[in-house]
Every structure is written in C-alpha cells, then in structure tokens.
Amino acid sequence: MKVLVIGSGAREHALCRSLSLDPDITALHCAPGNAGIAEVAELHQVDALDGKAVAALAGDLGADLVVVGPEAPLVAGVADAVREAGIPVFGPSREAAQLEGSKAFAKEVMAAAGVPTARSYVCTTEAEVAEALDAFGAPYVVKDDGLAAGKGVVVTSDPDAAKAHAAACVGVAHPPSGQRGRVVVEEFLDGPEVSLFAVTDGRTVVPLQPAQDFKRALDGDEGPNTGGMGAYSPLPWADPKLVDEVLRTVLRPTVDEMRRRGTPFSGLLYAGLAITSRGVRVIEFNARFGDPETQVVLARLRTPLAGVLLAAANGTLADLEPLRWSEDAAVTVVVASHNYPGTPRTGDPITGLDEVAAEDAPHAYVLHAGTRRDGDAVVSAGGRVLSVTATGEDLSAARERAYRAVDRIRLDGSQHRTDIAARAAGA
Ligand code: AMP
Ligand code: GLY
C-alpha cells in the first residue's frame, strides 16, 4: 500500500513512524514533512490547504490512501477534494470537520445528540458576553468560536481578562468562512482531563486507548495554554469502564447525529473530556489525531496502522479485528523553542539526536515537529520542536527514559516541562 501523509508536526512523524513499521506499506510519502519525517518517508512540497494540489500529488504518487494530519486542511475541504479524485482518504469532510472548526456547531450537535458537555452561551456582542460571564461566575471560560491552534481558550478568574479575550474574538474574522466574531462562554469544568480518540468510518466507532495531555506551558499547570507540552498513556487512575462509557454516551451518539444530518464524520474523532465530580463532560471535539497524545497512543498500538486507517476511509471498520495494544506505558515530552507559545525563536541548531538514537533506541526516540535540515545540521523551525517519546513497563520507567533522552538534546533557549506524567507515575 502506498500512503501519503499531509502535515509536518510530531503527530505526523508518529503517524509516519507507525506506518513505516507496517509490513503492508510499500511506499510512504509525506508533504510537507520535517527533518525527522524525512528519515522514514519521501518528502514533497505542497500547499497543504489546497485540496486540488493535494489530490494531484496523491494521484501522481499513485497513493492508495491519503492521511490528513492537521485540522486546517480538513476545515479547508482537502479530504473532500481527495475523495472526489477517487482516492481513499482518512479525514472528515469540510462539513464534518466543523465539529472542530466551530465550537458553536459542536455545541449544537452535542445538544441534539444528548452528549454531556459544559452549559454554554454563544455570544456575538460584548454585552452578551458580560451577561454570560455573570450567569456562570468565576472561573470564567471564554472560547474563540474558530480554529486557534489550542490558543483560543482563556480560563481565568479575572473578569477583565475574560472580557478582553472575548472582545478580541468578537473582532476577528475566521478563514475560510470569513465569519466574524462568535465567542462561546461556558461553565467551568473541574476534574482531570482525558483525551480519547476514536477511529470511525461514519458508522462504526473504534476507540483507541485514552491519554492525558499537558496543555499549560509550565510545570504545575502554570502559564499560558499551548498546543500541548507532553502526554502519557495509559491512565492508571482512570476507571477501567471509562472508554465504554464515553463510547456509549459521547462517541456513538455524535457519529450517529452527524450521519443523521447527512454529513457523516469519518476519520479520527477526538473527544477532549473532563472527568468532573458530576460525571464525564466533553470539553471539545477535534477532527483529527491530537498532538502530542498521538505520540503515546501509537507507541502502544500493536495492530498495524495502515489497515485501520484504510478501513475507516473505505467504510469497512465493522470488519476490522479488535485492536491489539501493548501492555507498556508511553510518555512523551515536548521540547519547545524559546518564547513558545508566543512568537518562537527559530533557526537554532539541535544536537544530541544521534546520541539518543545510539543510546536509547528502541525504547526512546525523538519525533520531530518544527525542524528542518540546514546542510548537515538539524535546526528548529517552529514553536514545538521535538516530541521525545519513550516506552517502559510502567509510567515511571517510560518517564525516566524520556527524560534521559531529553537531557541528551541541546537546543539553545529551549524549554520543556519536567513534570510530564509525574503524578500518574507516583513520582
Ligand atoms: P479547548 O480548546 O476547548 O480544548 O480548551 C483548551 C483547554 O482549556 C482545555 O484543555 C482545558 O484545559 C481548558 N478548558 C476548556 N474549556 C474548559 C471548561 N469549560 N472548564 C475548564 N477548563 C476548560
Ligand atoms: N493536544 C491537544 C490537541 O491536539 O488539540
């Protein structure tokens, strides 16, 4: 099978790594990719937001499957263009990707499907925002309606900060719709967060193993929200019945509702959940694999990946054998550039990668995010630069290996959290 992966982050490196280990793969391509992905896949240049260009590249390569990694191409309709060209694609249509592309739309679908989520108001004026903030009280949760790379949400006890964020969102026009200024104000959900992914063909839903992400930039969950600074799986503290419960109360009803609307969702449905004192609530849906959770979930998946993604693309998931999982735990630690999640400094050389490959493989390995080659050197090229991933017989062993590998890496001005999976590992 020939596969083309679209994207350039550590999530796509994780996808490419798993695909490269799949005996069914005869050729692996990625566009645009990064310096790490280049070691397992052939790279191509393409405008990832241009559906026709992606479909043409897939046609030229004779791809049997296209896997769209990030949300922006999905929301721009790239999966539709590839599907129209007659090539199987893993990823939802533009309309179905609105589950991630618009928080207001996701709320409407959840209401129709009876899916438990935070109570919320969709506001279009600052007066409505003020009223909604008063209705829920502190801590305040204010969300930009559109895509914002994990940075559109403000959770704060400061009413002025909440109002300022809402005012900024109300003023913004979102591509590609150009729609202006909706903001979702919602009740605060307490309790730990869980990311649960499910592969679906629009009818059958196959959940993966749950993971936990660390969204804040600094140790102890301090600092601003980021795309995610680390993750681990499994979750020793979670109720073993959690996955079944979420399948029954969240994933299946949502997939059924999307099909009922005539906009079936196929691809990866990501449920971001809060385990509150009053039960499980959906914080958000995403329409693609999470980053960095994918790095730990795929590290534990034993079933070859290509067949799973192809079955979702072709509508044959009902025939798939149950997924097989490793008993091992996995931890990933994100190494980010100086000043991330603000405007990151880029172009700094990264060293120590060979040492990790020589000393720590196969249990620890480096997945690349914002990197590129500059002659013989690998240099930073984005906010999140590396996802240092390790497996072990338990979280504590995986964690130790991941941090040992992180310590070998040098990137001037870089930052990483030192407490990824610490509490869950009992460290
Ligand atoms: P989202 O982009 O909706 O996932 O929000 C980003 C992060 O903000 C989440 O992972 C949570 O940590 C936090 N968050 C979002 N909504 C809520 C909520 N209703 N209550 C508490 N925290 C939230
Ligand atoms: N790790 C959060 C996300 O992928 O949205």
Short mmCIF file of C-alpha atoms and ligand atoms in Angstrom, two decimals:
data_model
loop_
_atom_site.label_atom_id
_atom_site.label_comp_id
_atom_site.label_asym_id
_atom_site.label_seq_id
_atom_site.Cartn_x
_atom_site.Cartn_y
_atom_site.Cartn_z
CA MET A 1 0.00 0.00 0.00
CA LYS A 2 1.24 3.48 -0.90
CA VAL A 3 0.35 6.17 1.62
CA LEU A 4 0.64 9.96 1.55
CA VAL A 5 0.53 11.77 4.91
CA ILE A 6 -0.26 15.50 4.97
CA GLY A 7 1.32 17.60 7.74
CA SER A 8 4.61 18.48 9.35
CA GLY A 9 4.33 18.02 13.11
CA ALA A 10 5.36 15.38 15.62
CA ARG A 11 1.88 13.88 15.24
CA GLU A 12 2.62 13.30 11.56
CA HIS A 13 6.06 11.93 12.45
CA ALA A 14 4.35 9.50 14.84
CA LEU A 15 1.88 8.50 12.11
CA CYS A 16 4.71 8.06 9.59
CA ARG A 17 6.80 6.08 12.07
CA SER A 18 3.94 3.65 12.73
CA LEU A 19 3.15 3.38 9.01
CA SER A 20 6.81 2.77 8.20
CA LEU A 21 6.76 -0.23 10.58
CA ASP A 22 3.64 -1.66 8.88
CA PRO A 23 4.53 -4.59 6.58
CA ASP A 24 1.68 -3.64 4.21
CA ILE A 25 3.37 -0.34 3.31
CA THR A 26 5.32 -0.35 0.04
CA ALA A 27 5.85 3.42 -0.22
CA LEU A 28 5.47 6.20 2.31
CA HIS A 29 5.23 9.87 1.33
CA CYS A 30 4.70 12.99 3.39
CA ALA A 31 4.03 16.62 2.48
CA PRO A 32 5.48 18.90 3.60
CA GLY A 33 7.05 16.87 6.46
CA ASN A 34 10.11 17.82 8.50
CA ALA A 35 13.71 16.73 9.08
CA GLY A 36 12.70 13.70 11.18
CA ILE A 37 9.93 12.51 8.88
CA ALA A 38 12.46 12.60 6.01
CA GLU A 39 14.15 9.60 7.62
CA VAL A 40 11.09 7.37 7.18
CA ALA A 41 9.18 8.92 4.26
CA GLU A 42 9.85 10.67 0.97
CA LEU A 43 9.04 14.37 1.34
CA HIS A 44 7.13 16.51 -1.16
CA GLN A 45 6.27 20.17 -1.26
CA VAL A 46 2.58 21.04 -1.47
CA ASP A 47 0.26 23.72 -0.16
CA ALA A 48 -1.48 21.57 2.46
CA LEU A 49 -4.54 23.84 2.35
CA ASP A 50 -5.01 23.40 -1.41
CA GLY A 51 -7.24 20.35 -1.92
CA LYS A 52 -6.69 20.17 -5.68
CA ALA A 53 -2.91 20.28 -5.25
CA VAL A 54 -3.01 17.55 -2.58
CA ALA A 55 -5.29 15.37 -4.75
CA ALA A 56 -2.97 15.90 -7.75
CA LEU A 57 0.10 14.93 -5.71
CA ALA A 58 -1.70 11.82 -4.39
CA GLY A 59 -2.64 10.91 -7.98
CA ASP A 60 0.93 11.40 -9.25
CA LEU A 61 2.26 9.20 -6.45
CA GLY A 62 -0.34 6.50 -7.07
CA ALA A 63 -1.36 6.75 -3.40
CA ASP A 64 -3.82 4.13 -2.15
CA LEU A 65 -4.57 6.25 0.92
CA VAL A 66 -4.13 9.87 1.98
CA VAL A 67 -3.97 10.64 5.71
CA VAL A 68 -4.65 14.27 6.61
CA GLY A 69 -2.96 15.13 9.91
CA PRO A 70 -3.85 18.72 10.92
CA GLU A 71 -7.22 20.43 11.29
CA ALA A 72 -6.66 23.39 8.96
CA PRO A 73 -6.61 21.34 5.71
CA LEU A 74 -9.66 19.36 6.89
CA VAL A 75 -11.64 22.52 7.62
CA ALA A 76 -10.49 23.83 4.20
CA GLY A 77 -12.00 20.76 2.47
CA VAL A 78 -8.81 18.92 1.49
CA ALA A 79 -10.31 15.49 2.30
CA ASP A 80 -13.29 16.28 0.03
CA ALA A 81 -11.00 17.10 -2.90
CA VAL A 82 -9.01 13.88 -2.47
CA ARG A 83 -12.19 11.81 -2.15
CA GLU A 84 -13.62 13.46 -5.27
CA ALA A 85 -10.48 12.39 -7.11
CA GLY A 86 -11.39 8.79 -6.23
CA ILE A 87 -8.59 8.27 -3.72
CA PRO A 88 -9.40 6.89 -0.24
CA VAL A 89 -8.72 9.47 2.45
CA PHE A 90 -8.51 9.29 6.23
CA GLY A 91 -10.08 12.51 7.47
CA PRO A 92 -13.52 14.09 7.60
CA SER A 93 -15.21 16.30 5.01
CA ARG A 94 -15.14 20.05 5.39
CA GLU A 95 -18.68 19.98 6.79
CA ALA A 96 -17.97 17.21 9.30
CA ALA A 97 -14.72 18.92 10.38
CA GLN A 98 -16.89 21.76 11.68
CA LEU A 99 -17.10 19.65 14.86
CA GLU A 100 -13.65 21.12 15.48
CA GLY A 101 -13.82 24.19 13.24
CA SER A 102 -16.69 25.79 15.14
CA LYS A 103 -17.19 25.38 18.85
CA ALA A 104 -20.75 26.69 18.48
CA PHE A 105 -21.52 23.99 15.89
CA ALA A 106 -20.05 21.32 18.16
CA LYS A 107 -22.30 22.52 20.99
CA GLU A 108 -25.34 22.34 18.73
CA VAL A 109 -24.52 18.76 17.66
CA MET A 110 -23.92 17.73 21.28
CA ALA A 111 -27.26 19.20 22.32
CA ALA A 112 -29.05 17.33 19.53
CA ALA A 113 -27.24 14.08 20.36
CA GLY A 114 -27.73 14.37 24.13
CA VAL A 115 -23.96 14.39 24.73
CA PRO A 116 -22.91 15.72 28.16
CA THR A 117 -20.92 18.97 27.90
CA ALA A 118 -20.47 22.27 29.74
CA ARG A 119 -23.50 24.57 29.65
CA SER A 120 -22.70 27.46 27.35
CA TYR A 121 -23.82 30.61 25.56
CA VAL A 122 -22.79 31.60 22.06
CA CYS A 123 -22.26 35.38 22.11
CA THR A 124 -21.73 37.90 19.33
CA THR A 125 -21.59 41.15 21.32
CA GLU A 126 -19.66 42.28 24.35
CA ALA A 127 -22.94 42.89 26.21
CA GLU A 128 -23.96 39.25 25.69
CA VAL A 129 -20.52 38.17 26.88
CA ALA A 130 -20.83 40.21 30.08
CA GLU A 131 -24.24 38.68 30.79
CA ALA A 132 -22.97 35.13 30.18
CA LEU A 133 -19.93 35.68 32.42
CA ASP A 134 -22.23 36.84 35.20
CA ALA A 135 -24.54 33.88 34.71
CA PHE A 136 -21.75 31.31 35.28
CA GLY A 137 -19.45 33.22 37.63
CA ALA A 138 -15.72 32.60 38.13
CA PRO A 139 -13.60 30.83 36.99
CA TYR A 140 -14.55 32.14 33.55
CA VAL A 141 -14.15 30.12 30.35
CA VAL A 142 -14.11 32.11 27.11
CA LYS A 143 -13.54 30.40 23.75
CA ASP A 144 -12.95 31.78 20.31
CA ASP A 145 -15.50 30.01 18.07
CA GLY A 146 -13.00 29.21 15.29
CA LEU A 147 -9.68 27.40 14.95
CA ALA A 148 -6.89 28.85 17.08
CA ALA A 149 -4.24 26.10 17.42
CA GLY A 150 -5.13 25.44 21.06
CA LYS A 151 -4.61 29.10 21.96
CA GLY A 152 -8.18 30.43 21.56
CA VAL A 153 -9.35 29.49 25.04
CA VAL A 154 -8.91 31.60 28.15
CA VAL A 155 -9.71 30.20 31.59
CA THR A 156 -9.36 32.90 34.24
CA SER A 157 -10.75 34.21 37.48
CA ASP A 158 -10.14 37.77 36.33
CA PRO A 159 -13.33 39.18 34.76
CA ASP A 160 -11.36 41.87 32.90
CA ALA A 161 -9.09 39.26 31.28
CA ALA A 162 -12.17 37.22 30.30
CA LYS A 163 -13.82 40.28 28.76
CA ALA A 164 -10.64 41.33 26.97
CA HIS A 165 -10.27 37.90 25.32
CA ALA A 166 -13.94 37.90 24.33
CA ALA A 167 -13.60 41.39 22.85
CA ALA A 168 -10.59 40.25 20.81
CA CYS A 169 -12.51 37.19 19.50
CA VAL A 170 -15.60 39.21 18.60
CA GLY A 171 -13.38 41.37 16.39
CA VAL A 172 -11.76 38.52 14.41
CA ALA A 173 -12.84 37.13 11.02
CA HIS A 174 -12.14 33.40 10.56
CA PRO A 175 -10.87 31.96 7.33
CA PRO A 176 -12.11 30.28 5.22
CA SER A 177 -15.70 31.29 6.08
CA GLY A 178 -14.78 34.87 6.89
CA GLN A 179 -17.42 34.66 9.59
CA ARG A 180 -16.90 37.31 12.20
CA GLY A 181 -16.86 37.28 15.90
CA ARG A 182 -18.60 34.46 17.72
CA VAL A 183 -17.44 33.58 21.17
CA VAL A 184 -18.53 30.73 23.41
CA VAL A 185 -18.78 31.43 27.14
CA GLU A 186 -19.25 28.32 29.23
CA GLU A 187 -19.33 26.92 32.72
CA PHE A 188 -16.04 25.86 34.27
CA LEU A 189 -15.49 22.11 34.41
CA ASP A 190 -13.43 20.79 37.30
CA GLY A 191 -11.55 17.48 37.37
CA PRO A 192 -8.82 15.83 35.32
CA GLU A 193 -8.84 15.90 31.53
CA VAL A 194 -8.68 12.87 29.26
CA SER A 195 -8.14 12.72 25.51
CA LEU A 196 -9.95 9.80 23.92
CA PHE A 197 -9.55 9.17 20.19
CA ALA A 198 -11.85 7.05 18.07
CA VAL A 199 -11.40 5.90 14.51
CA THR A 200 -14.70 5.95 12.64
CA ASP A 201 -16.00 5.39 9.12
CA GLY A 202 -19.16 7.36 9.87
CA ARG A 203 -20.99 4.36 11.29
CA THR A 204 -18.70 2.02 13.22
CA VAL A 205 -16.69 3.60 16.05
CA VAL A 206 -13.42 2.05 17.27
CA PRO A 207 -12.00 3.78 20.36
CA LEU A 208 -8.24 3.91 20.94
CA GLN A 209 -6.58 3.93 24.38
CA PRO A 210 -7.04 7.11 26.44
CA ALA A 211 -4.20 9.55 27.03
CA GLN A 212 -3.63 12.69 29.04
CA ASP A 213 -2.18 15.89 27.63
CA PHE A 214 -0.45 18.76 29.48
CA LYS A 215 -1.81 21.96 27.98
CA ARG A 216 -0.12 24.60 30.07
CA ALA A 217 3.38 25.81 29.26
CA LEU A 218 4.94 25.47 32.72
CA ASP A 219 5.37 22.87 35.45
CA GLY A 220 2.47 22.53 37.86
CA ASP A 221 -0.01 23.53 35.12
CA GLU A 222 1.05 27.15 35.30
CA GLY A 223 1.49 29.60 32.47
CA PRO A 224 -0.40 30.04 29.21
CA ASN A 225 -2.26 27.36 27.21
CA THR A 226 -0.23 25.72 24.45
CA GLY A 227 -0.85 23.09 21.78
CA GLY A 228 0.33 20.54 24.38
CA MET A 229 3.65 20.09 26.21
CA GLY A 230 3.59 16.35 26.86
CA ALA A 231 1.37 13.30 27.22
CA TYR A 232 1.18 9.80 28.62
CA SER A 233 -0.85 6.63 28.28
CA PRO A 234 -2.36 4.55 29.83
CA LEU A 235 -4.10 6.37 32.69
CA PRO A 236 -3.66 4.21 35.81
CA TRP A 237 -6.04 6.43 37.79
CA ALA A 238 -8.94 6.23 35.34
CA ASP A 239 -11.99 4.00 35.76
CA PRO A 240 -11.48 0.92 33.53
CA LYS A 241 -15.06 1.42 32.31
CA LEU A 242 -14.31 4.97 31.08
CA VAL A 243 -13.76 4.06 27.42
CA ASP A 244 -17.00 2.05 27.23
CA GLU A 245 -18.92 4.84 28.91
CA VAL A 246 -17.57 7.50 26.53
CA LEU A 247 -18.25 5.24 23.55
CA ARG A 248 -21.88 4.91 24.68
CA THR A 249 -22.57 8.46 25.85
CA VAL A 250 -20.35 10.57 23.58
CA LEU A 251 -18.72 8.95 20.55
CA ARG A 252 -21.54 6.82 19.13
CA PRO A 253 -24.29 9.44 19.66
CA THR A 254 -22.12 12.10 17.98
CA VAL A 255 -21.25 9.91 14.98
CA ASP A 256 -24.93 8.91 14.68
CA GLU A 257 -26.06 12.54 14.82
CA MET A 258 -23.57 13.58 12.13
CA ARG A 259 -24.81 10.76 9.87
CA ARG A 260 -28.44 11.71 10.55
CA ARG A 261 -27.64 15.26 9.38
CA GLY A 262 -26.31 13.94 6.08
CA THR A 263 -22.74 14.97 6.97
CA PRO A 264 -21.21 11.71 8.22
CA PHE A 265 -17.98 12.07 10.14
CA SER A 266 -15.23 9.69 9.07
CA GLY A 267 -11.63 9.81 10.25
CA LEU A 268 -10.47 10.49 13.78
CA LEU A 269 -12.92 11.85 16.32
CA TYR A 270 -11.04 13.27 19.28
CA ALA A 271 -13.07 13.74 22.44
CA GLY A 272 -11.44 16.11 24.94
CA LEU A 273 -13.11 15.18 28.23
CA ALA A 274 -13.27 16.47 31.78
CA ILE A 275 -13.89 13.85 34.47
CA THR A 276 -15.90 16.09 36.77
CA SER A 277 -17.45 15.39 40.14
CA ARG A 278 -20.79 15.21 38.29
CA GLY A 279 -19.57 12.80 35.60
CA VAL A 280 -17.86 12.89 32.23
CA ARG A 281 -18.28 16.08 30.15
CA VAL A 282 -16.99 16.93 26.69
CA ILE A 283 -14.69 19.96 26.69
CA GLU A 284 -14.15 19.92 22.95
CA PHE A 285 -14.11 17.79 19.84
CA ASN A 286 -11.26 17.71 17.39
CA ALA A 287 -11.50 16.25 13.91
CA ARG A 288 -8.00 14.73 13.82
CA PHE A 289 -5.39 12.97 15.92
CA GLY A 290 -4.25 15.01 18.93
CA ASP A 291 -0.73 16.29 19.24
CA PRO A 292 1.14 15.18 21.43
CA GLU A 293 -1.27 12.41 22.56
CA THR A 294 -0.87 10.53 19.25
CA GLN A 295 2.81 10.05 20.04
CA VAL A 296 1.96 7.95 23.12
CA VAL A 297 -1.18 6.25 21.81
CA LEU A 298 0.53 4.99 18.65
CA ALA A 299 3.58 3.93 20.68
CA ARG A 300 1.26 1.39 22.33
CA LEU A 301 -0.77 0.24 19.30
CA ARG A 302 0.28 -3.21 18.11
CA THR A 303 -2.21 -3.58 15.23
CA PRO A 304 -0.56 -2.35 12.01
CA LEU A 305 -1.86 1.16 11.43
CA ALA A 306 -2.41 1.34 7.66
CA GLY A 307 -5.21 -1.23 7.60
CA VAL A 308 -7.07 0.59 10.39
CA LEU A 309 -6.94 3.95 8.62
CA LEU A 310 -7.83 2.41 5.26
CA ALA A 311 -10.85 0.61 6.76
CA ALA A 312 -12.09 3.96 8.12
CA ALA A 313 -11.55 5.58 4.72
CA ASN A 314 -13.35 2.75 2.90
CA GLY A 315 -16.27 2.29 5.31
CA THR A 316 -15.26 -1.23 6.34
CA LEU A 317 -14.40 -0.74 10.01
CA ALA A 318 -17.13 -3.19 11.05
CA ASP A 319 -14.95 -5.97 9.58
CA LEU A 320 -11.80 -4.94 11.45
CA GLU A 321 -10.36 -7.34 14.06
CA PRO A 322 -10.27 -5.86 17.59
CA LEU A 323 -7.24 -3.61 18.06
CA ARG A 324 -4.25 -5.05 19.91
CA TRP A 325 -2.35 -2.98 22.48
CA SER A 326 0.99 -3.26 24.18
CA GLU A 327 0.99 -3.59 27.97
CA ASP A 328 3.76 -0.96 28.03
CA ALA A 329 3.25 2.61 29.13
CA ALA A 330 4.36 5.55 26.98
CA VAL A 331 5.41 9.10 27.81
CA THR A 332 6.24 11.99 25.50
CA VAL A 333 7.92 15.25 26.49
CA VAL A 334 7.71 18.23 24.15
CA VAL A 335 10.84 20.33 23.69
CA ALA A 336 9.74 23.81 22.61
CA SER A 337 11.54 26.87 21.29
CA HIS A 338 12.49 29.90 23.29
CA ASN A 339 9.37 32.07 23.84
CA TYR A 340 6.76 29.42 22.81
CA PRO A 341 3.71 29.79 22.86
CA GLY A 342 4.50 33.40 21.93
CA THR A 343 6.38 34.05 18.69
CA PRO A 344 9.06 31.36 18.89
CA ARG A 345 12.72 31.86 18.08
CA THR A 346 13.74 29.53 15.21
CA GLY A 347 16.89 28.57 13.28
CA ASP A 348 18.80 27.27 16.33
CA PRO A 349 20.84 24.07 15.81
CA ILE A 350 19.68 20.91 17.59
CA THR A 351 22.33 18.43 18.76
CA GLY A 352 22.24 15.14 20.65
CA LEU A 353 19.77 13.43 18.29
CA ASP A 354 22.37 10.84 17.21
CA GLU A 355 23.22 10.13 20.83
CA VAL A 356 19.56 9.34 21.61
CA ALA A 357 19.41 7.04 18.57
CA ALA A 358 22.63 5.29 19.65
CA GLU A 359 21.98 5.04 23.40
CA ASP A 360 18.23 4.97 23.97
CA ALA A 361 16.62 3.25 20.99
CA PRO A 362 14.33 1.41 20.63
CA HIS A 363 12.67 2.33 23.93
CA ALA A 364 13.17 6.08 23.50
CA TYR A 365 13.13 8.02 20.26
CA VAL A 366 12.74 11.57 19.05
CA LEU A 367 9.76 12.59 16.96
CA HIS A 368 10.29 15.86 15.14
CA ALA A 369 7.81 18.76 15.00
CA GLY A 370 9.24 22.16 13.96
CA THR A 371 12.59 21.07 12.48
CA ARG A 372 14.34 21.38 9.14
CA ARG A 373 17.69 20.46 7.68
CA ASP A 374 20.27 23.15 7.18
CA GLY A 375 23.19 21.47 5.46
CA ASP A 376 24.32 18.72 7.82
CA ALA A 377 22.59 20.30 10.79
CA VAL A 378 19.02 19.96 12.05
CA VAL A 379 17.65 23.33 13.18
CA SER A 380 14.50 24.48 14.93
CA ALA A 381 11.71 25.74 12.67
CA GLY A 382 8.66 26.19 14.90
CA GLY A 383 7.25 26.54 18.41
CA ARG A 384 7.08 22.90 19.36
CA VAL A 385 10.33 21.41 18.08
CA LEU A 386 10.58 17.80 19.29
CA SER A 387 8.43 15.19 21.00
CA VAL A 388 10.78 12.94 22.92
CA THR A 389 8.91 9.67 23.35
CA ALA A 390 9.66 6.56 25.40
CA THR A 391 8.02 3.31 26.41
CA GLY A 392 8.54 1.22 29.52
CA GLU A 393 6.92 -1.45 31.67
CA ASP A 394 5.17 1.30 33.63
CA LEU A 395 4.87 5.08 33.50
CA SER A 396 7.74 5.55 35.85
CA ALA A 397 10.13 3.58 33.58
CA ALA A 398 8.83 5.30 30.45
CA ARG A 399 9.20 8.69 32.09
CA GLU A 400 12.74 8.03 33.20
CA ARG A 401 13.73 7.00 29.67
CA ALA A 402 12.02 10.00 28.08
CA TYR A 403 13.76 12.48 30.38
CA ARG A 404 17.13 10.74 29.99
CA ALA A 405 16.79 11.28 26.22
CA VAL A 406 15.63 14.89 26.71
CA ASP A 407 18.80 15.51 28.74
CA ARG A 408 20.98 14.47 25.79
CA ILE A 409 19.42 17.07 23.49
CA ARG A 410 20.81 20.59 23.16
CA LEU A 411 18.75 23.41 21.69
CA ASP A 412 19.66 26.92 22.72
CA GLY A 413 16.95 28.61 24.78
CA SER A 414 14.63 25.59 24.63
CA GLN A 415 12.06 24.78 27.28
CA HIS A 416 10.25 21.66 28.42
CA ARG A 417 8.13 20.65 31.36
CA THR A 418 9.79 18.44 33.96
CA ASP A 419 6.57 17.04 35.42
CA ILE A 420 5.00 15.16 32.50
CA ALA A 421 3.26 12.03 33.89
CA ALA A 422 4.91 12.64 37.27
CA ARG A 423 1.75 12.44 39.35
CA ALA A 424 0.34 9.44 37.43
CA ALA A 425 3.68 7.63 37.81
CA GLY A 426 3.65 8.29 41.55
CA ALA A 427 6.91 10.25 41.19
P1 AMP B 1 -10.26 23.59 24.18
O1 AMP B 1 -9.51 24.26 23.05
O2 AMP B 1 -11.71 23.77 24.14
O3 AMP B 1 -9.79 22.17 24.39
O4 AMP B 1 -9.71 24.27 25.51
C1 AMP B 1 -8.34 24.28 25.82
C2 AMP B 1 -8.16 23.97 27.28
O5 AMP B 1 -8.84 24.95 28.08
C3 AMP B 1 -8.74 22.64 27.72
O6 AMP B 1 -7.90 21.56 27.51
C4 AMP B 1 -8.96 22.90 29.20
O7 AMP B 1 -7.76 22.75 29.91
C5 AMP B 1 -9.38 24.33 29.23
N1 AMP B 1 -10.86 24.39 29.21
C6 AMP B 1 -11.64 24.48 28.12
N2 AMP B 1 -12.94 24.50 28.46
C7 AMP B 1 -12.99 24.42 29.81
C8 AMP B 1 -14.06 24.40 30.76
N3 AMP B 1 -15.33 24.50 30.41
N4 AMP B 1 -13.72 24.30 32.06
C9 AMP B 1 -12.42 24.22 32.43
N5 AMP B 1 -11.39 24.25 31.60
C10 AMP B 1 -11.65 24.34 30.28
N1 GLY B 2 -3.16 18.13 22.35
C1 GLY B 2 -4.32 18.86 22.04
C2 GLY B 2 -4.71 18.85 20.65
O1 GLY B 2 -4.19 18.13 19.83
O2 GLY B 2 -5.63 19.58 20.32
#
